[in-house]
CSV table of C-alpha atoms in Angstrom, one decimal:
chain,number,residue,atom,x,y,z
A,1,UNK,CA,-136.9,-171.4,37.3
A,2,UNK,CA,-138.1,-174.7,38.9
A,3,UNK,CA,-139.7,-177.4,36.9
A,4,UNK,CA,-141.7,-180.0,38.7
A,5,UNK,CA,-143.0,-183.4,37.5
A,6,UNK,CA,-146.4,-184.7,38.5
A,7,UNK,CA,-148.3,-187.8,37.3
A,8,UNK,CA,-151.9,-188.8,38.2
A,9,UNK,CA,-152.1,-185.6,40.2
A,10,UNK,CA,-149.4,-186.9,42.6
A,11,UNK,CA,-147.3,-184.2,44.2
A,12,UNK,CA,-143.6,-184.5,43.5
A,13,UNK,CA,-143.8,-187.6,41.3
A,14,UNK,CA,-140.7,-189.6,40.6
A,15,UNK,CA,-139.6,-192.2,38.1
A,16,UNK,CA,-141.1,-194.9,40.4
A,17,UNK,CA,-144.6,-193.6,39.8
A,18,UNK,CA,-144.1,-194.6,36.1
A,19,UNK,CA,-143.7,-198.3,36.9
A,20,UNK,CA,-146.8,-200.3,36.1
A,21,UNK,CA,-148.2,-203.3,37.8
A,22,UNK,CA,-150.1,-204.3,40.8
A,23,UNK,CA,-149.0,-202.9,44.2
A,24,UNK,CA,-146.7,-205.8,45.2
A,25,UNK,CA,-145.2,-206.0,41.7
A,26,UNK,CA,-144.6,-202.2,41.6
A,27,UNK,CA,-142.7,-202.4,45.0
A,28,UNK,CA,-140.4,-205.1,43.8
A,29,UNK,CA,-139.9,-203.7,40.3
A,30,UNK,CA,-139.0,-200.4,41.8
A,31,UNK,CA,-136.6,-202.0,44.4
A,32,UNK,CA,-134.9,-203.9,41.6
A,33,UNK,CA,-134.5,-200.7,39.6
A,34,UNK,CA,-133.0,-198.9,42.6
A,35,UNK,CA,-130.6,-201.7,43.3
A,36,UNK,CA,-129.4,-201.6,39.7
A,37,UNK,CA,-129.0,-197.9,39.5
A,38,UNK,CA,-127.6,-197.0,42.9
A,39,UNK,CA,-124.4,-198.9,43.7
A,40,UNK,CA,-124.1,-197.3,47.1
A,41,UNK,CA,-127.5,-198.6,48.1
A,42,UNK,CA,-126.8,-202.0,46.6
A,43,UNK,CA,-123.6,-202.2,48.6
A,44,UNK,CA,-125.4,-201.3,51.8
A,45,UNK,CA,-128.2,-203.7,51.0
A,46,UNK,CA,-125.8,-206.6,50.6
A,47,UNK,CA,-124.2,-205.7,53.9
A,48,UNK,CA,-127.4,-206.0,55.9
A,49,UNK,CA,-126.6,-208.1,58.9
A,50,UNK,CA,-128.8,-211.1,58.0
A,51,UNK,CA,-127.4,-211.2,54.4
A,52,UNK,CA,-123.7,-210.7,55.3
A,53,UNK,CA,-123.8,-213.4,58.0
A,54,UNK,CA,-125.1,-215.9,55.5
A,55,UNK,CA,-123.1,-214.9,52.4
A,56,UNK,CA,-120.3,-212.3,52.2
A,57,UNK,CA,-120.1,-210.9,48.7
A,58,UNK,CA,-117.1,-208.7,49.5
A,59,UNK,CA,-116.2,-205.7,47.4
A,60,UNK,CA,-118.4,-205.3,44.3
A,61,UNK,CA,-115.5,-204.2,42.2
A,62,UNK,CA,-114.2,-207.8,42.1
A,63,UNK,CA,-117.0,-209.0,39.9
A,64,UNK,CA,-116.9,-208.8,36.1
A,65,UNK,CA,-120.6,-208.3,36.0
A,66,UNK,CA,-123.6,-208.0,38.3
A,67,UNK,CA,-127.0,-208.7,36.8
A,68,UNK,CA,-130.2,-207.6,38.6
A,69,UNK,CA,-133.3,-209.1,37.2
A,70,UNK,CA,-136.9,-208.5,38.2
A,71,UNK,CA,-139.9,-210.8,37.4
A,72,UNK,CA,-137.4,-213.5,36.2
A,73,UNK,CA,-139.3,-216.2,34.3
A,74,UNK,CA,-138.7,-220.0,34.5
A,75,UNK,CA,-139.5,-222.6,32.0
A,76,UNK,CA,-142.6,-223.5,34.0
A,77,UNK,CA,-144.0,-219.9,34.0
A,78,UNK,CA,-142.8,-219.3,37.6
A,79,UNK,CA,-141.3,-215.9,38.5
A,80,UNK,CA,-138.7,-214.7,40.9
A,81,UNK,CA,-139.3,-211.2,42.2
A,82,UNK,CA,-135.7,-210.1,42.2
A,83,UNK,CA,-132.5,-212.0,41.3
A,84,UNK,CA,-129.0,-210.5,41.9
A,85,UNK,CA,-126.5,-212.6,40.0
A,86,UNK,CA,-122.7,-212.2,40.4
A,87,UNK,CA,-120.2,-213.2,37.8
A,88,UNK,CA,-116.5,-213.7,38.4
A,89,UNK,CA,-114.3,-213.5,35.3
A,90,UNK,CA,-117.5,-213.7,33.3
A,91,UNK,CA,-118.5,-217.0,34.8
A,92,UNK,CA,-121.5,-217.7,37.0
A,93,UNK,CA,-120.6,-217.4,40.7
A,94,UNK,CA,-123.4,-216.7,43.2
A,95,UNK,CA,-126.9,-215.4,43.0
A,96,UNK,CA,-129.3,-214.0,45.7
A,97,UNK,CA,-132.9,-214.6,44.8
A,98,UNK,CA,-135.4,-212.4,46.6
A,99,UNK,CA,-139.1,-213.2,47.3
A,100,UNK,CA,-140.7,-210.0,48.4
A,101,UNK,CA,-144.1,-209.8,49.9
A,102,UNK,CA,-146.1,-206.6,50.0
A,103,UNK,CA,-145.1,-204.1,52.6
A,104,UNK,CA,-148.6,-203.9,54.0
A,105,UNK,CA,-149.5,-207.6,54.6
A,106,UNK,CA,-148.5,-210.4,56.9
A,107,UNK,CA,-147.5,-213.8,55.5
A,108,UNK,CA,-147.3,-217.4,56.5
A,109,UNK,CA,-143.7,-218.4,57.2
A,110,UNK,CA,-144.3,-222.0,56.0
A,111,UNK,CA,-145.9,-220.9,52.7
A,112,UNK,CA,-143.3,-218.4,51.7
A,113,UNK,CA,-140.5,-220.7,52.8
A,114,UNK,CA,-141.8,-223.6,50.7
A,115,UNK,CA,-142.2,-221.2,47.7
A,116,UNK,CA,-138.6,-219.9,47.7
A,117,UNK,CA,-137.1,-223.3,48.5
A,118,UNK,CA,-138.8,-224.7,45.3
A,119,UNK,CA,-137.1,-221.9,43.3
A,120,UNK,CA,-133.7,-222.8,44.8
A,121,UNK,CA,-134.0,-226.5,44.2
A,122,UNK,CA,-135.8,-226.2,40.8
A,123,UNK,CA,-133.6,-226.1,37.7
A,124,UNK,CA,-136.1,-224.3,35.6
A,125,UNK,CA,-134.6,-220.8,35.6
A,126,UNK,CA,-132.2,-220.8,32.6
A,127,UNK,CA,-130.7,-217.4,33.6
A,128,UNK,CA,-129.5,-218.9,36.9
A,129,UNK,CA,-127.9,-222.0,35.6
A,130,UNK,CA,-124.5,-222.6,37.2
A,131,UNK,CA,-125.0,-220.1,40.0
A,132,UNK,CA,-124.8,-221.0,43.7
A,133,UNK,CA,-128.3,-219.9,44.9
A,134,UNK,CA,-129.3,-218.3,48.3
A,135,UNK,CA,-132.8,-217.3,49.0
A,136,UNK,CA,-133.9,-214.1,50.7
A,137,UNK,CA,-137.4,-213.4,52.0
A,138,UNK,CA,-138.5,-209.8,52.3
A,139,UNK,CA,-141.6,-209.3,54.4
A,140,UNK,CA,-143.4,-206.8,56.6
A,141,UNK,CA,-142.6,-208.6,59.9
A,142,UNK,CA,-139.4,-210.3,60.9
A,143,UNK,CA,-139.5,-214.1,60.3
A,144,UNK,CA,-137.5,-216.8,62.1
A,145,UNK,CA,-136.5,-219.4,59.5
A,146,UNK,CA,-134.6,-222.6,60.2
A,147,UNK,CA,-132.7,-223.1,57.0
A,148,UNK,CA,-129.1,-223.1,55.8
A,149,UNK,CA,-129.8,-221.4,52.5
A,150,UNK,CA,-132.5,-218.9,53.3
A,151,UNK,CA,-132.3,-215.3,54.7
A,152,UNK,CA,-135.1,-213.2,56.2
A,153,UNK,CA,-135.1,-209.4,56.1
A,154,UNK,CA,-137.9,-206.9,56.9
A,155,UNK,CA,-139.2,-203.9,55.1
A,156,UNK,CA,-138.3,-201.9,58.3
A,157,UNK,CA,-134.6,-202.6,57.5
A,158,UNK,CA,-135.0,-201.4,54.0
A,159,UNK,CA,-136.8,-198.2,55.1
A,160,UNK,CA,-134.0,-197.6,57.7
A,161,UNK,CA,-131.4,-197.9,54.9
A,162,UNK,CA,-133.4,-195.6,52.6
A,163,UNK,CA,-133.8,-192.9,55.3
A,164,UNK,CA,-130.1,-192.4,55.3
A,165,UNK,CA,-129.7,-192.0,51.5
A,166,UNK,CA,-130.3,-189.3,49.0
A,167,UNK,CA,-131.1,-189.1,45.3
A,168,UNK,CA,-132.9,-192.2,43.8
A,169,UNK,CA,-133.1,-194.0,47.2
A,170,UNK,CA,-134.8,-191.0,48.7
A,171,UNK,CA,-137.3,-191.0,45.8
A,172,UNK,CA,-138.0,-194.7,46.4
A,173,UNK,CA,-138.7,-193.9,50.1
A,174,UNK,CA,-141.2,-191.3,49.1
A,175,UNK,CA,-142.8,-193.9,46.7
A,176,UNK,CA,-143.1,-196.4,49.5
A,177,UNK,CA,-144.5,-193.8,51.9
A,178,UNK,CA,-147.5,-193.4,49.6
A,179,UNK,CA,-148.5,-197.1,50.1
A,180,UNK,CA,-150.9,-197.5,53.0
A,181,UNK,CA,-149.3,-199.3,56.0
A,182,UNK,CA,-145.7,-198.5,55.0
A,183,UNK,CA,-144.4,-196.2,57.7
A,184,UNK,CA,-145.2,-196.3,61.4
A,185,UNK,CA,-147.1,-193.0,61.2
A,186,UNK,CA,-149.3,-194.4,58.4
A,187,UNK,CA,-150.4,-197.4,60.3
A,188,UNK,CA,-153.3,-198.2,62.6
A,189,UNK,CA,-152.4,-196.7,66.0
A,190,UNK,CA,-154.1,-198.9,68.6
A,191,UNK,CA,-155.0,-202.6,68.3
A,192,UNK,CA,-157.6,-203.7,70.9
A,193,UNK,CA,-157.7,-207.4,71.8
A,194,UNK,CA,-160.4,-209.2,73.8
A,195,UNK,CA,-158.8,-210.7,76.9
A,196,UNK,CA,-161.4,-211.2,79.6
A,197,UNK,CA,-159.5,-212.3,82.7
A,198,UNK,CA,-156.4,-213.3,80.7
A,199,UNK,CA,-153.6,-210.8,81.3
A,200,UNK,CA,-151.0,-212.8,83.2
A,201,UNK,CA,-148.3,-212.5,80.6
A,202,UNK,CA,-149.1,-209.0,79.4
A,203,UNK,CA,-149.5,-207.1,82.7
A,204,UNK,CA,-146.6,-208.9,84.3
A,205,UNK,CA,-143.2,-210.3,83.3
A,206,UNK,CA,-142.4,-211.4,80.5
A,207,UNK,CA,-144.8,-208.8,79.0
A,208,UNK,CA,-145.4,-211.0,75.9
A,209,UNK,CA,-148.6,-211.4,73.9
A,210,UNK,CA,-148.8,-214.5,71.7
A,211,UNK,CA,-151.4,-215.6,69.2
A,212,UNK,CA,-151.7,-217.7,66.0
A,213,UNK,CA,-150.3,-216.3,62.8
A,214,UNK,CA,-153.5,-217.0,60.9
A,215,UNK,CA,-156.4,-215.1,59.4
A,216,UNK,CA,-158.3,-213.0,61.9
A,217,UNK,CA,-155.4,-213.0,64.4
A,218,UNK,CA,-153.1,-211.1,62.0
A,219,UNK,CA,-153.3,-207.3,62.4
A,220,UNK,CA,-154.4,-205.6,59.1
A,221,UNK,CA,-151.8,-203.0,59.8
A,222,UNK,CA,-148.8,-203.0,62.2
A,223,UNK,CA,-150.1,-201.1,65.3
A,224,UNK,CA,-148.1,-198.7,67.4
A,225,UNK,CA,-149.9,-199.8,70.6
A,226,UNK,CA,-151.9,-202.7,71.8
A,227,UNK,CA,-154.5,-202.8,74.6
A,228,UNK,CA,-156.4,-205.7,76.1
A,229,UNK,CA,-160.1,-205.5,76.8
A,230,UNK,CA,-160.8,-207.0,80.2
A,231,UNK,CA,-164.3,-207.7,81.7
A,232,UNK,CA,-167.0,-205.6,80.1
A,233,UNK,CA,-164.5,-204.5,77.5
A,234,UNK,CA,-162.6,-202.2,79.9
A,235,UNK,CA,-159.2,-201.1,78.6
A,236,UNK,CA,-156.7,-200.2,81.4
A,237,UNK,CA,-153.4,-199.8,79.6
A,238,UNK,CA,-151.7,-199.1,76.3
A,239,UNK,CA,-148.5,-201.0,75.6
A,240,UNK,CA,-146.1,-199.8,73.0
A,241,UNK,CA,-145.0,-202.6,70.6
A,242,UNK,CA,-141.3,-203.0,70.4
A,243,UNK,CA,-141.5,-205.8,67.8
A,244,UNK,CA,-143.6,-208.6,66.4
A,245,UNK,CA,-141.7,-211.8,65.7
A,246,UNK,CA,-143.2,-214.7,63.8
A,247,UNK,CA,-142.0,-218.3,64.1
A,248,UNK,CA,-143.0,-221.8,65.0
A,249,UNK,CA,-141.8,-222.3,68.6
A,250,UNK,CA,-141.5,-226.1,68.4
A,251,UNK,CA,-139.5,-226.2,65.1
A,252,UNK,CA,-137.7,-222.9,65.0
A,253,UNK,CA,-137.0,-222.0,68.7
A,254,UNK,CA,-133.3,-222.9,68.5
A,255,UNK,CA,-132.9,-220.8,65.3
A,256,UNK,CA,-134.5,-217.9,67.1
A,257,UNK,CA,-132.2,-218.2,70.1
A,258,UNK,CA,-129.1,-218.2,67.9
A,259,UNK,CA,-130.3,-215.2,65.9
A,260,UNK,CA,-127.9,-212.3,66.7
A,261,UNK,CA,-130.6,-209.8,65.6
A,262,UNK,CA,-132.4,-210.1,68.9
A,263,UNK,CA,-131.0,-209.2,72.3
A,264,UNK,CA,-130.5,-211.7,75.1
A,265,UNK,CA,-133.2,-210.0,77.1
A,266,UNK,CA,-135.8,-210.5,74.3
A,267,UNK,CA,-134.8,-214.1,73.9
A,268,UNK,CA,-135.1,-214.8,77.6
A,269,UNK,CA,-138.5,-213.1,77.8
A,270,UNK,CA,-139.8,-215.3,75.0
A,271,UNK,CA,-138.2,-218.4,76.4
A,272,UNK,CA,-139.7,-217.8,79.9
A,273,UNK,CA,-143.1,-217.2,78.3
A,274,UNK,CA,-142.9,-220.5,76.3
A,275,UNK,CA,-141.6,-222.5,79.3
A,276,UNK,CA,-144.4,-221.2,81.5
A,277,UNK,CA,-147.2,-221.4,79.0
A,278,UNK,CA,-146.5,-224.7,77.3
A,279,UNK,CA,-143.9,-226.3,79.5
A,280,UNK,CA,-140.2,-226.8,78.6
A,281,UNK,CA,-139.8,-229.1,75.6
A,282,UNK,CA,-143.6,-229.0,74.9
A,283,UNK,CA,-143.8,-225.9,72.7
A,284,UNK,CA,-146.7,-225.6,70.3
A,285,UNK,CA,-146.0,-226.8,66.7
A,286,UNK,CA,-147.8,-223.9,64.9
A,287,UNK,CA,-146.7,-220.5,63.6
A,288,UNK,CA,-147.1,-217.9,66.3
A,289,UNK,CA,-146.9,-214.1,66.5
A,290,UNK,CA,-145.0,-212.9,69.5
A,291,UNK,CA,-145.8,-209.3,70.4
A,292,UNK,CA,-142.9,-207.9,72.4
A,293,UNK,CA,-144.5,-205.3,74.6
A,294,UNK,CA,-142.5,-202.3,75.7
A,295,UNK,CA,-141.3,-202.1,79.2
A,296,UNK,CA,-141.1,-198.3,79.1
A,297,UNK,CA,-143.8,-197.1,76.7
A,298,UNK,CA,-146.9,-197.9,78.8
A,299,UNK,CA,-149.8,-195.5,79.2
A,300,UNK,CA,-152.3,-195.9,82.0
A,301,UNK,CA,-155.9,-195.3,80.9
A,302,UNK,CA,-157.3,-193.9,84.2
A,303,UNK,CA,-160.7,-193.2,82.6
A,304,UNK,CA,-161.0,-196.9,81.6
A,305,UNK,CA,-162.5,-196.6,78.2
A,306,UNK,CA,-164.6,-199.3,76.6
A,307,UNK,CA,-166.4,-199.9,73.3
A,308,UNK,CA,-170.0,-198.8,73.1
A,309,UNK,CA,-170.8,-202.4,72.4
A,310,UNK,CA,-168.3,-205.1,73.5
A,311,UNK,CA,-167.7,-208.3,71.5
A,312,UNK,CA,-164.9,-210.7,70.8
A,313,UNK,CA,-163.7,-208.8,67.7
A,314,UNK,CA,-160.3,-207.2,67.4
A,315,UNK,CA,-160.8,-203.5,67.1
A,316,UNK,CA,-158.7,-200.6,65.8
A,317,UNK,CA,-158.8,-197.2,67.5
A,318,UNK,CA,-157.0,-194.0,66.9
A,319,UNK,CA,-154.7,-192.9,69.7
A,320,UNK,CA,-156.6,-189.6,69.9
A,321,UNK,CA,-159.9,-191.5,70.5
A,322,UNK,CA,-158.4,-193.7,73.2
A,323,UNK,CA,-156.9,-190.8,75.0
A,324,UNK,CA,-159.9,-188.5,74.6
A,325,UNK,CA,-161.2,-189.1,78.2
A,326,UNK,CA,-164.5,-190.6,76.9
A,327,UNK,CA,-165.9,-193.6,78.7
A,328,UNK,CA,-167.4,-195.1,75.6
A,329,UNK,CA,-165.3,-194.8,72.4
A,330,UNK,CA,-165.7,-195.2,68.7
A,331,UNK,CA,-163.6,-197.6,66.7
A,332,UNK,CA,-161.4,-196.4,63.8
A,333,UNK,CA,-163.6,-196.3,60.6
A,334,UNK,CA,-160.6,-196.1,58.2
């Protein structure tokens, strides 16, 4: 006989569906619970490349205690999303404090960096007194951060880890997959950007699209493809998106170049773009999104579709609508 648990009419519910709180809080509370109850996942999490390069915790068996706290309060009513504290011989040793932003939204590098740096410098968290603190920012897109005591990891890396696990980790992956915008197949498929005559860097080497990391320029959901609307709104190609990298090219370019997470080819493409667009040594001093367009995943739109009414807005389309063969296409209403 099989017994199945459901809650709020959800099919195959898990313990994570019992966690209360708003969406972002639920994600971090559930992640903290997983880290504290699955030592295999905790070990793999701490061995993520970005974390291990900054702070090597070694074998977990060496610690007399590991405390994983969620929603950790300060004396000033501030809260840390997740704190992983390590004690050696029952004495404070090191602690990793994690500021996690919702899996479905983009963030400002500057704002989240300032937030977590205040936590590290602030002496208002009694439970972290005596620990050597390192900050970890967990966000939707990969961030480039110029800092000695901050680490950036993405939800994609967490999902990749979860996909290789069973048990509780697998349940957490199911929990995340029910959040709109989590997995690639849940996201908006095609992101259409007004371009006019501007296609120099997208239709040719270095195949980079760059824009501000602010308000209307930030995709609501991470798209699978991007297309550029030329004159009269005509769309000629779909470009697969290999990555979206967010950083300030003036302040953080050297940090980006030194980051082993990115290949030399990607680094060269972004450098060549920056050198040509702004001029070497004259890079823009604002946060930018760099869309790394695929060199292989390019679809020619021979029927040259266009919106029924062209404007300067950024529009989402389903892949099926784009490839339908229609000359005039409808935007995604979801």
